[in-house]
Coordinates of C-alpha atoms in Angstrom, one line a residue:
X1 CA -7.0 -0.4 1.8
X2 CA -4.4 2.4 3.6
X3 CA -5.2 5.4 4.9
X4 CA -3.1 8.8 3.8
X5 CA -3.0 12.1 5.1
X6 CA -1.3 15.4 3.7
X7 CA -1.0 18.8 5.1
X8 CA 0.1 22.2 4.7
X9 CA 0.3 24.5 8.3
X10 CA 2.2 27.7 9.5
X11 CA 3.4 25.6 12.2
X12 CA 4.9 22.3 13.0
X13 CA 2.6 19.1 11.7
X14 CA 4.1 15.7 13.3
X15 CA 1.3 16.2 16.0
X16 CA -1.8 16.9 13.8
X17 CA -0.4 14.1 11.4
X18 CA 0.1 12.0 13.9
X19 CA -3.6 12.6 15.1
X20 CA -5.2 12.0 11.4
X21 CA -3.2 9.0 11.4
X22 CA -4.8 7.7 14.7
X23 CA -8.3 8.1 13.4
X24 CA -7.8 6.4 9.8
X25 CA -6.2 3.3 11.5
X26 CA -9.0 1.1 10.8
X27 CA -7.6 1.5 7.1
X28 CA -4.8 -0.3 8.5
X29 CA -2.7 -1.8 11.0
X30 CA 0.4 -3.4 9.5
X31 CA 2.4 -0.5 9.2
X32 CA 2.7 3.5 9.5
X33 CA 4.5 6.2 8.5
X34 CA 5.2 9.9 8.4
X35 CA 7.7 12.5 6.5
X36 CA 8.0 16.0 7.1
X37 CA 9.7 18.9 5.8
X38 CA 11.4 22.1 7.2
X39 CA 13.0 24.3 4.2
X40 CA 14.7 21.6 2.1
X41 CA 15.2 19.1 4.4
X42 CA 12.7 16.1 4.7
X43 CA 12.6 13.9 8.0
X44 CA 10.7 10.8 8.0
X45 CA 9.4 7.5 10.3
X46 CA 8.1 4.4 9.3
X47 CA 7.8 1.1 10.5
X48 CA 5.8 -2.2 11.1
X49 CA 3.2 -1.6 14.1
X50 CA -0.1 0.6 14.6
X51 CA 0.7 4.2 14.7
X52 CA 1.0 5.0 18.4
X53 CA 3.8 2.0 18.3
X54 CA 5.5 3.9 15.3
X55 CA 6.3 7.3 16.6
X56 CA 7.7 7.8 19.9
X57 CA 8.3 11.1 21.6
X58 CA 12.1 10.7 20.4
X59 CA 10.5 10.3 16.8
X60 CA 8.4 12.8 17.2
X61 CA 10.7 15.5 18.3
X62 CA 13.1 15.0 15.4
X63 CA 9.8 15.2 12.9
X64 CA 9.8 19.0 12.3
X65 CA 8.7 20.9 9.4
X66 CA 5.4 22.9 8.5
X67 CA 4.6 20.5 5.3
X68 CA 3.6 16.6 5.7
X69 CA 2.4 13.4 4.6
X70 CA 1.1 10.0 6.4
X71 CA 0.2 6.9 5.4
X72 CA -1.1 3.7 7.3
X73 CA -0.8 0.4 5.7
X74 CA -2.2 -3.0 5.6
X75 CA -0.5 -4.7 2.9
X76 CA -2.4 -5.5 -0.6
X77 CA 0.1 -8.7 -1.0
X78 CA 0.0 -10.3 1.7
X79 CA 4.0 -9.2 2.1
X80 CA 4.3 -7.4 5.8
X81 CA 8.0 -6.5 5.4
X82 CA 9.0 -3.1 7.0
X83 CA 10.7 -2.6 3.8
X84 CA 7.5 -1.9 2.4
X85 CA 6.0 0.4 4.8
X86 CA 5.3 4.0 3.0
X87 CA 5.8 6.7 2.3
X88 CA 8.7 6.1 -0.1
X89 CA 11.2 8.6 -1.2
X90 CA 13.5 9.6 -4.1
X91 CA 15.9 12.2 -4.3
X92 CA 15.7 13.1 -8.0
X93 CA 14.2 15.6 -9.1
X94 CA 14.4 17.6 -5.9
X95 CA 13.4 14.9 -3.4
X96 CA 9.9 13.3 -3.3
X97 CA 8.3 11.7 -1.1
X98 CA 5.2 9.8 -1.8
X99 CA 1.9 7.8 0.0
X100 CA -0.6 6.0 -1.6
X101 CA -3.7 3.9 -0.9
X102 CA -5.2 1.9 -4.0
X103 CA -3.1 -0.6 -6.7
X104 CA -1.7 -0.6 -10.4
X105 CA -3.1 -3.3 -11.8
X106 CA -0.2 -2.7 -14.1
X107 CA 3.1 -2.1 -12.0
X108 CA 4.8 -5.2 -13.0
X109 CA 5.2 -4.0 -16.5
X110 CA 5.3 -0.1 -15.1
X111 CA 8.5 -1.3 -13.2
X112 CA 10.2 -2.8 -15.8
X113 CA 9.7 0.0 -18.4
X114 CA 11.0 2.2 -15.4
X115 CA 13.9 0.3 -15.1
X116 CA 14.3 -0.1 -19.5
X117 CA 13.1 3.3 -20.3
X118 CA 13.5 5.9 -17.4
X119 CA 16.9 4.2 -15.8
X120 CA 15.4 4.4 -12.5
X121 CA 16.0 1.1 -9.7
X122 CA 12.7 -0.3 -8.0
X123 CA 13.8 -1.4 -4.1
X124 CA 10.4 -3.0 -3.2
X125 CA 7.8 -5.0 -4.3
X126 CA 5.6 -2.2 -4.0
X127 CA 3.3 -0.4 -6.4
X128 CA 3.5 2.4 -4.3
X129 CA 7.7 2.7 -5.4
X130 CA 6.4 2.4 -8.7
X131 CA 4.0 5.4 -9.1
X132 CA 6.5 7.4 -7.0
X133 CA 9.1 6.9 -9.9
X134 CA 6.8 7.4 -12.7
X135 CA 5.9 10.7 -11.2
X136 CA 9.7 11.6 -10.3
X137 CA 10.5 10.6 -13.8
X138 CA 7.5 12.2 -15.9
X139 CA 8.5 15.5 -13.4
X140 CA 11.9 15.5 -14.5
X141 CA 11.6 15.2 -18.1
X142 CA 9.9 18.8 -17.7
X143 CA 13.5 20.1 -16.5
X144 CA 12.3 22.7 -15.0
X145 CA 14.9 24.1 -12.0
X146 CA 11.9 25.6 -9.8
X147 CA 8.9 23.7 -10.6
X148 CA 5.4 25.2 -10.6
X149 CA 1.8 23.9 -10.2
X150 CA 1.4 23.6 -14.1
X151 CA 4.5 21.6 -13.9
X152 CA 2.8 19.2 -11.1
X153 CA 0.0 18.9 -12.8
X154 CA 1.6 18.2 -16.4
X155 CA 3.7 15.3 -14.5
X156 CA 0.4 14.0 -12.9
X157 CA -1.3 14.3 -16.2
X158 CA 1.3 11.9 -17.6
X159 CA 0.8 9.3 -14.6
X160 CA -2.6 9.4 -15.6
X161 CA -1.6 8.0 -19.0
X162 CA 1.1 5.7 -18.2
X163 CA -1.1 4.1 -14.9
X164 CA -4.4 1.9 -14.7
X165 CA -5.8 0.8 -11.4
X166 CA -7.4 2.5 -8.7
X167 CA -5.0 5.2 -6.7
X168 CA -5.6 8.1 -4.2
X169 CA -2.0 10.0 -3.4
X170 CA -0.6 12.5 -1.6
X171 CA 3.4 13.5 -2.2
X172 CA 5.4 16.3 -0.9
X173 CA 8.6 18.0 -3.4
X174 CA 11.2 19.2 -1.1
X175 CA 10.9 22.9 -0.4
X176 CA 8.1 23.3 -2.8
X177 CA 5.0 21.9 -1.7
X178 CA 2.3 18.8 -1.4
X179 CA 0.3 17.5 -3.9
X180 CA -2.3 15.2 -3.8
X181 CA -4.4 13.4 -6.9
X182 CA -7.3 10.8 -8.0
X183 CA -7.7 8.4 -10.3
X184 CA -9.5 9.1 -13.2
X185 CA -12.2 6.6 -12.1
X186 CA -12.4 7.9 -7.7
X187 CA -12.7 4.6 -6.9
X188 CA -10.3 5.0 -3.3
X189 CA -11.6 8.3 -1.3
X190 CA -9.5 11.6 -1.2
X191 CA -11.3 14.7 0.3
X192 CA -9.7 18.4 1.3
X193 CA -10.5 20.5 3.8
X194 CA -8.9 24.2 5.2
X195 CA -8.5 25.9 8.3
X196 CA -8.1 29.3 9.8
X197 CA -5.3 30.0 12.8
X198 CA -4.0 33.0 13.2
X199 CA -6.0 34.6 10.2
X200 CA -3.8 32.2 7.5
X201 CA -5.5 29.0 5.9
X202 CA -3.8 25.9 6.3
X203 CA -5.0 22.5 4.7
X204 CA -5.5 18.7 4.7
X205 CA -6.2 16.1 2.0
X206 CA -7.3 12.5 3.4
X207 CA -9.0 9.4 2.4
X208 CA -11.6 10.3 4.9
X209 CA -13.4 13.7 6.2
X210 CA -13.4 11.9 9.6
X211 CA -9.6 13.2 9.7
X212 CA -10.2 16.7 9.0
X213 CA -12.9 16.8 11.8
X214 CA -10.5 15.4 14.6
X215 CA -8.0 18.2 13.8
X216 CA -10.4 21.1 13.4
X217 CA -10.6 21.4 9.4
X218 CA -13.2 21.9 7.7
X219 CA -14.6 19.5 4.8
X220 CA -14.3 21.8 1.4
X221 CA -15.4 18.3 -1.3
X222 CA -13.6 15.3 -2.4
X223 CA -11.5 15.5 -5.1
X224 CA -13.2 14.5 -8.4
X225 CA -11.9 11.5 -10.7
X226 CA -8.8 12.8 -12.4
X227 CA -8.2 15.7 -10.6
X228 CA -5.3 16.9 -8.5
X229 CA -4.3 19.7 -5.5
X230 CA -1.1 21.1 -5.1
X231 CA -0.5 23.7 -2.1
X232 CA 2.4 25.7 -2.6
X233 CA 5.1 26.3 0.4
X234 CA 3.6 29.9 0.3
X235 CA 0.3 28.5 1.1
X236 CA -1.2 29.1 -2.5
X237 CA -3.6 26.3 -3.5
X238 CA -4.7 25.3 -6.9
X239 CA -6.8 22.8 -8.0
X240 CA -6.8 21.7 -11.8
X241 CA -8.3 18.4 -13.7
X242 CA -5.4 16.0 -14.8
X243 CA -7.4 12.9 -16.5
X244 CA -8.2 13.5 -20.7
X245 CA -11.4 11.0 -19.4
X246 CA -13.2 10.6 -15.8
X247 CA -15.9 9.0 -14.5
X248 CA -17.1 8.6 -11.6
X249 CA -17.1 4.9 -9.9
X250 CA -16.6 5.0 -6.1
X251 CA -15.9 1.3 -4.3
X252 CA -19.1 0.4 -2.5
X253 CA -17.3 -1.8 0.0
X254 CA -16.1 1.2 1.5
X255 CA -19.4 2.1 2.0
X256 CA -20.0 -1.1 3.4
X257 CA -17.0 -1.7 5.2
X258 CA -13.9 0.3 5.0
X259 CA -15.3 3.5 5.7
X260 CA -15.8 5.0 9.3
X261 CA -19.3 5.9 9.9
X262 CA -18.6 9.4 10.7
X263 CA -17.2 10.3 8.0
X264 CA -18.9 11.6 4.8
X265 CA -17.9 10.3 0.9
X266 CA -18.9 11.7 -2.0
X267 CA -21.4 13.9 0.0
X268 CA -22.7 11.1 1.4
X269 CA -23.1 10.3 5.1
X270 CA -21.7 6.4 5.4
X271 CA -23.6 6.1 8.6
X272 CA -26.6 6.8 6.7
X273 CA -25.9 4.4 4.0
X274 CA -25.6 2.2 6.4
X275 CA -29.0 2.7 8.1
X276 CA -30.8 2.2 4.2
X277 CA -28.8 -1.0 4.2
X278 CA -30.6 -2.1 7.2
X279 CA -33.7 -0.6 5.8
X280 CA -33.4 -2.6 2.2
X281 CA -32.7 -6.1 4.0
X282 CA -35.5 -5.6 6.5
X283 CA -37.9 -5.4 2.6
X284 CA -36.5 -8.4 1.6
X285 CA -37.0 -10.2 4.4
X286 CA -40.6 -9.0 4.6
X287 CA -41.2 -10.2 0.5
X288 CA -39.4 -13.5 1.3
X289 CA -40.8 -14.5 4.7
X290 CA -43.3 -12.1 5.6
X291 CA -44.4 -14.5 8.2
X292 CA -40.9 -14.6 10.1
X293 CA -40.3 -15.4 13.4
X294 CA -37.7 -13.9 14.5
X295 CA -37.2 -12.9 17.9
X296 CA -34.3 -11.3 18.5
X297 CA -31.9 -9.1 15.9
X298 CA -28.2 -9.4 16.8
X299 CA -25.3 -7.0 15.5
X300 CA -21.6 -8.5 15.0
X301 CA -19.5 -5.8 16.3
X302 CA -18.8 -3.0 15.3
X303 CA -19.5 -2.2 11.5
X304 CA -22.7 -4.2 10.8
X305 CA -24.4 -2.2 14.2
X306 CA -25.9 0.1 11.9
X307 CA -27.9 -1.6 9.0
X308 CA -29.0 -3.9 12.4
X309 CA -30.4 -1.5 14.4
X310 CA -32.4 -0.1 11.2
X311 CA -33.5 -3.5 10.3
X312 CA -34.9 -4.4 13.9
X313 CA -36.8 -1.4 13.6
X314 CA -37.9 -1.8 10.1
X315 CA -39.2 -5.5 11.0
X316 CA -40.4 -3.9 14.3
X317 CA -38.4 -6.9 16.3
X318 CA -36.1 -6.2 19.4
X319 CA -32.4 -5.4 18.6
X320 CA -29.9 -6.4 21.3
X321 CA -26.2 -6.5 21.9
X322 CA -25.4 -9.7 21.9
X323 CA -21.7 -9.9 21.6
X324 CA -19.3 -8.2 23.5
X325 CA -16.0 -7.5 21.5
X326 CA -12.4 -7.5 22.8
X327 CA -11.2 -3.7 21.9
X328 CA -7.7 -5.0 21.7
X329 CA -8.1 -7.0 18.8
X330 CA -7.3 -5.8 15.4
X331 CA -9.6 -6.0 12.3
X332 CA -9.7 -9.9 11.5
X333 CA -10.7 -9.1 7.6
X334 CA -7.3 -7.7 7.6
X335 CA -5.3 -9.9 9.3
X336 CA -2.4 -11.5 6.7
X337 CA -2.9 -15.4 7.7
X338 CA -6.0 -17.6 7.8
X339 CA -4.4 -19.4 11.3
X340 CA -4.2 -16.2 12.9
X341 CA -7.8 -15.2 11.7
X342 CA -9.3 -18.3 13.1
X343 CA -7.7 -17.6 16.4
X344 CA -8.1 -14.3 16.8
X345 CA -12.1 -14.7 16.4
X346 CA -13.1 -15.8 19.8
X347 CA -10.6 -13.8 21.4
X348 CA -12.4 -10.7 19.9
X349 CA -15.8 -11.5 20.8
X350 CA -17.8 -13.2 23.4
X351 CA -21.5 -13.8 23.3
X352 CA -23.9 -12.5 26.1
X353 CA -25.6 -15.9 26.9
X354 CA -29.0 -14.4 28.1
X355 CA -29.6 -12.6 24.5
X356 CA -29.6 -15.9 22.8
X357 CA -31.1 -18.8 25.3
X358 CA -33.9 -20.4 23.9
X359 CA -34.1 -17.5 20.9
X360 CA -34.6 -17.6 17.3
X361 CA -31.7 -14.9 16.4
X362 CA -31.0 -13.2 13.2
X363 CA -27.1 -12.1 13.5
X364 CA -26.0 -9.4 11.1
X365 CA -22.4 -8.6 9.6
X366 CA -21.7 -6.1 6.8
X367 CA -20.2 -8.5 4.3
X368 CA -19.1 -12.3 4.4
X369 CA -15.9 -13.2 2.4
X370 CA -14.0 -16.5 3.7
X371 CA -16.9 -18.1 6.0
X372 CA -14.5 -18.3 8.5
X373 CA -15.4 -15.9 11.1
X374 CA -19.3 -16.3 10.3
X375 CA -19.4 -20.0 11.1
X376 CA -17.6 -19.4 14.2
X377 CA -19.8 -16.8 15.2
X378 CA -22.7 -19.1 14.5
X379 CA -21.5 -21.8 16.4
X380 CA -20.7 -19.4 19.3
X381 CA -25.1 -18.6 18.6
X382 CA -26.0 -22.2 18.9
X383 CA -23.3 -23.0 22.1
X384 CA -24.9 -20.0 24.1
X385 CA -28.7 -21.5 23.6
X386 CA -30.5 -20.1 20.5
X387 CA -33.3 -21.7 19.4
X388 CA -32.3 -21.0 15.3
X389 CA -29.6 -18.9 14.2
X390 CA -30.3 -16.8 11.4
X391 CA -27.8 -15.1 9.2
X392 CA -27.8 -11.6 7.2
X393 CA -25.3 -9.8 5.2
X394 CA -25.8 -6.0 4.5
X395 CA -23.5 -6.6 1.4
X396 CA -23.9 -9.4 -1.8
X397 CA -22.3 -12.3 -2.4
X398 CA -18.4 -11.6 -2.3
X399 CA -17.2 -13.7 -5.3
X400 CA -14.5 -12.0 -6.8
X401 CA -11.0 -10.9 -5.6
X402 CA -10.6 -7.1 -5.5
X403 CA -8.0 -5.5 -7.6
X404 CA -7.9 -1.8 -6.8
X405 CA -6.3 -2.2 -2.9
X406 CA -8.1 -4.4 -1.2
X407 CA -6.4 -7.2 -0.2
X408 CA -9.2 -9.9 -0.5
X409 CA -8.4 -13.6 -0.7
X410 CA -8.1 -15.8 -4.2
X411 CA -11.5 -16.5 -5.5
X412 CA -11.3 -19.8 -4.6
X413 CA -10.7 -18.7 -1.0
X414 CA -14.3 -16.3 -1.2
X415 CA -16.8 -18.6 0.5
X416 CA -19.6 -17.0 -2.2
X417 CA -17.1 -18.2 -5.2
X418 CA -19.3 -20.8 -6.8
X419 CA -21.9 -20.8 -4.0
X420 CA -25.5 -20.1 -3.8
X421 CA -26.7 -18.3 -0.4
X422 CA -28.2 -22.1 0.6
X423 CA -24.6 -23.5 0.1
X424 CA -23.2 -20.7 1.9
X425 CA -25.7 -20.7 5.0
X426 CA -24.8 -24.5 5.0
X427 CA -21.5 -24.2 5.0
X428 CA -21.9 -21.1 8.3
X429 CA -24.0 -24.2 9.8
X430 CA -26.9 -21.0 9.9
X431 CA -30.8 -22.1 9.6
X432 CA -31.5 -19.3 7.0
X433 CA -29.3 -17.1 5.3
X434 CA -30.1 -13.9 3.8
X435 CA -27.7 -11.5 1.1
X436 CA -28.4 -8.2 0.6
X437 CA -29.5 -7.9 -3.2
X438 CA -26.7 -5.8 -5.6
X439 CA -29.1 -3.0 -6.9
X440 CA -30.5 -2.5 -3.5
X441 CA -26.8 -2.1 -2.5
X442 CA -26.3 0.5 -5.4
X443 CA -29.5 2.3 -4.1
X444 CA -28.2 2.9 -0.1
X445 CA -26.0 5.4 -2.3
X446 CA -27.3 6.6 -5.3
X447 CA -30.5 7.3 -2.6
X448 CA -28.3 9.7 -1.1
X449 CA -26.1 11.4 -4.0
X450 CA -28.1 10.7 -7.4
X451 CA -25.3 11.9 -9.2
X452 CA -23.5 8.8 -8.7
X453 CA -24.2 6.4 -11.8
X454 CA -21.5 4.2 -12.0
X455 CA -19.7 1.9 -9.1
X456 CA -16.6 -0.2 -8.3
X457 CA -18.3 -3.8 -7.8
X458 CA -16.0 -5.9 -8.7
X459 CA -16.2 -8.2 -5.7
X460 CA -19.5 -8.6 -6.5
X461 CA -19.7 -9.2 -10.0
X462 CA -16.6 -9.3 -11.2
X463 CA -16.9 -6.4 -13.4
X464 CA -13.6 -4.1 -13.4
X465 CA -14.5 -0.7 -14.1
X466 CA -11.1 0.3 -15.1
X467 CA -11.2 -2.4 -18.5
X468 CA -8.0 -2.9 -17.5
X469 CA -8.2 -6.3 -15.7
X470 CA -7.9 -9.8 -17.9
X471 CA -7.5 -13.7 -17.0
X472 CA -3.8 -13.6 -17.0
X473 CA -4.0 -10.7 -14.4
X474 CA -6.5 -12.3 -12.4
X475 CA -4.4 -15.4 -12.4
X476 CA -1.5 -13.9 -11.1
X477 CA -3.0 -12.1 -8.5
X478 CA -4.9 -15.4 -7.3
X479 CA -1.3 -17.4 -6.8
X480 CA -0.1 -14.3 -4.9
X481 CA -3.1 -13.6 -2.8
X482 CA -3.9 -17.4 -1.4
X483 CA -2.8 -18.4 1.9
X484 CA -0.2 -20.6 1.0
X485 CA 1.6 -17.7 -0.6
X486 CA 1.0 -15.5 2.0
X487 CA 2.5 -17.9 4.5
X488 CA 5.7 -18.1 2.2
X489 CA 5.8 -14.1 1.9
X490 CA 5.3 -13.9 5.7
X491 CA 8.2 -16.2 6.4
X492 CA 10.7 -14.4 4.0
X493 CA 10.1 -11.3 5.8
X494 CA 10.5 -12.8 9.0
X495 CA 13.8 -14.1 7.9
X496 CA 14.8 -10.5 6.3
X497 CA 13.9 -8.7 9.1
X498 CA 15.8 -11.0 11.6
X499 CA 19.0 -10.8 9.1
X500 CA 18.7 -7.4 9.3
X501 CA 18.4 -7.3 12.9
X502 CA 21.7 -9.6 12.9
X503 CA 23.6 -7.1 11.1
X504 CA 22.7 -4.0 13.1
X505 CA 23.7 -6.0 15.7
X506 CA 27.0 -7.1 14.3
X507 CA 27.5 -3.3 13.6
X508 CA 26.8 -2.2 15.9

């Protein structure tokens, strides 16, 4: 999960980057970055932080140019090195720079054929290098000396081929123009939009519409699976479809989760899909315990306030704010360390005790996926007086590690991994807990845009739209992503980072 903006203007863009960056930070908070470019020159920021630590006015000022791209990062595994941070860059063919939010499932054996086959050096771990220099690599083989838009498209047709996983980009080609392109499956969002100043139309791609709005664009569509934008450094845009096959399989934890509630995906309102979440738990309940007693429905700030407020009304039972959260605390889903999640919990939220004393209390998150937070947050229920402490999640059972850039646990880690919703609301220490059912899920979108057929569930069921995903894969991905690892990969680039802060010290 990143966030990544690109834009064409007739006038500097650091600012209204900066801005789109600002709103999509949800998407991630480990690192940001920004490269712009003024004739054939490209300037660029990045670093570890959240994006108003990132670019200072001395930043800022040096960050000129009327073409741009920006990224926001949380990392996919569980590495927080600086070295990381996007967007990368290579300087042949012409100088590219390049941003992207999603995963290769395939980049370990993409980077070695890179390095074999196209005699190009991989710096980082990251996938994100790697799709940069198949794309440099497939755009060079066209040896063209002034590329065009058939040659982007020809070079994104071949990344197409050469790349599985799930990938939303944005790039910019040094005095030529940016491009932007989908996998041929849409599973991570990318939507356009254009605006007038001046009587000239500039653009912006995102991951979400909520980024055009803040800067005054207006939201054209979302780029279909397989398809690609280039805007031209005259202003000239052309769309064309790069994938031989496409099909259309959005994540539904963005839906769930990722998303901002404001902003629309796939023509549909996540906000609203968020109030037939509500809606859809609220008819289970009534088919499973018609006869309830609940008292009292309780949202667990911020994302689940939605399908909670819709619930309460569907069950006709009082909703109340019963937690107040701590705005200065990040995201704990995305936080790299399992110590620092379990801390960070009660400094993020603090229960009202009135709303709970002597209540029976049904608490609602959008998705459980260690356990961690939810049995604090129970216990927190229970401490400030409830009577029971009910438990509902607007999302399934997560049992399954993600693979397309989301940086979920190891299996073993998911809390749902080999439990039923009993174990689980035993391990929460909840009196009753209640999943959201899978098709129901499917139907808060396909409710709303019945041209969807097909989705990413994969944390759900373990089904990998792409066919690209086997036991070996899943395998390696489970030693990388448990906490163990990620407490080795934190340390390592704790000690880089400090070495390298020796040396600029030493040099300086």
């Amino acid at each position: 999960m990143c966030g990544i903006v690109g834009i064409f203007a007739r006038s500097n863009v650091n600012q209204t980057i900066f801005d789109a960056l600002t709103v999509l930070q949800h998407r991630g908070q480990d690192a940001a970055g920004m490269v712009t470019c003024e004739g054939d020159r490209f300037f660029m920021r990045k670093d570890n932080g959240l994006v108003n630590e990132v670019f200072r006015t001395r930043h800022m000022k040096r960050l000129m140019g009327n073409m741009g791209i920006g990224h926001v990062r949380y990392p996919t595994a569980g590495s927080s090195s600086s070295a990381e941070a996007q967007p990368f860059y290579v300087n042949s063919p012409y100088g590219i720079a390049l941003a992207h939010n999603g995963n290769l499932t395939n980049a370990e054996a993409l980077a070695d054929d890179i390095f074999r086959a196209d005699l190009r050096h991989i710096n980082t771990t990251s996938d994100s290098e790697v799709l940069l220099n198949v794309f440099a690599h497939e755009l060079q083989r066209l040896g063209k000396l002034t590329p065009t838009a058939v040659d982007m498209f020809k070079a994104v047709e071949e990344v197409h081929k050469r790349c599985q996983g799930g990938y939303a980009v944005v790039a910019m080609i040094t005095g030529y123009g940016v491009l932007a392109f989908r996998d041929p499956y849409g599973i991570r969002p990318l939507v356009y939009g254009k605006r007038v100043v001046d009587g000239k139309v500039e653009y912006m791609v995102a991951s979400e519409s909520v980024a055009l709005d803040t800067s005054g664009f207006e939201r054209v569509r979302d780029l279909v699976p397989g398809e690609a934008l280039y805007i031209d450094n005259e202003g000239q845009l052309f769309l064309q479809q790069c994938a031989t096959q496409q099909t259309l399989a959005p994540c539904l934890f963005e839906y769930v989760y990722l998303a901002r509630p404001d902003s629309i995906i796939e023509n549909i309102s996540v906000h609203s899909s968020r109030m037939l979440m509500g809606v859809k738990l609220a008819d289970k309940i009534k088919k499973e315990r018609p006869d309830h007693d609940i008292d009292v429905v309780i949202p667990i700030p911020d994302t689940s306030r939605t399908a909670a407020l819709e619930m309460a009304h569907a069950l006709g039972v009082t909703f109340r704010e019963g937690f107040i959260k701590n705005r200065y605390i990040g995201r704990t889903f995305i936080m790299p360390g399992q110590t620092l999640r379990k801390k960070s919990v009660r400094q993020k939220l603090n229960p009202i005790a009135s709303e709970f004393k002597d209540k029976v209390v049904m608490l609602v998150d959008d998705s459980i996926v260690r356990g961690t937070t939810s049995k604090q947050i129970v216990q927190m229920a229970r401490d400030a007086g409830a009577r029971k402490v009910y438990f509902a999640s607007a999302a399934p059972e997560v049992r399954f590690p993600n693979v397309y850039g989301i940086d979920m646990p190891s299996a073993t880690e998911l809390v749902a991994h080999g439990r039923s919703a009993e174990d689980v609301g035993n391990y929460i220490g909840c009196d009753w807990m209640l999943y959201q059912d899978l098709d129901d899920l499917k139907a808060c979108i396909t409710e709303l845009n019945s041209d969807i057929k097909e989705f990413d569930t994969c944390v759900f069921d373990g089904k990998y739209v792409t066919g690209s995903v086997n036991a070996e894969y899943l395998q390696k991905l489970e030693s990388k992503r448990n906490d163990d690892a990620k407490t080795m990969a934190d340390s390592d680039s704790d000690a880089e980072e400090d070495a390298s802060a020796d040396l600029h010290t030493r040099i300086n």
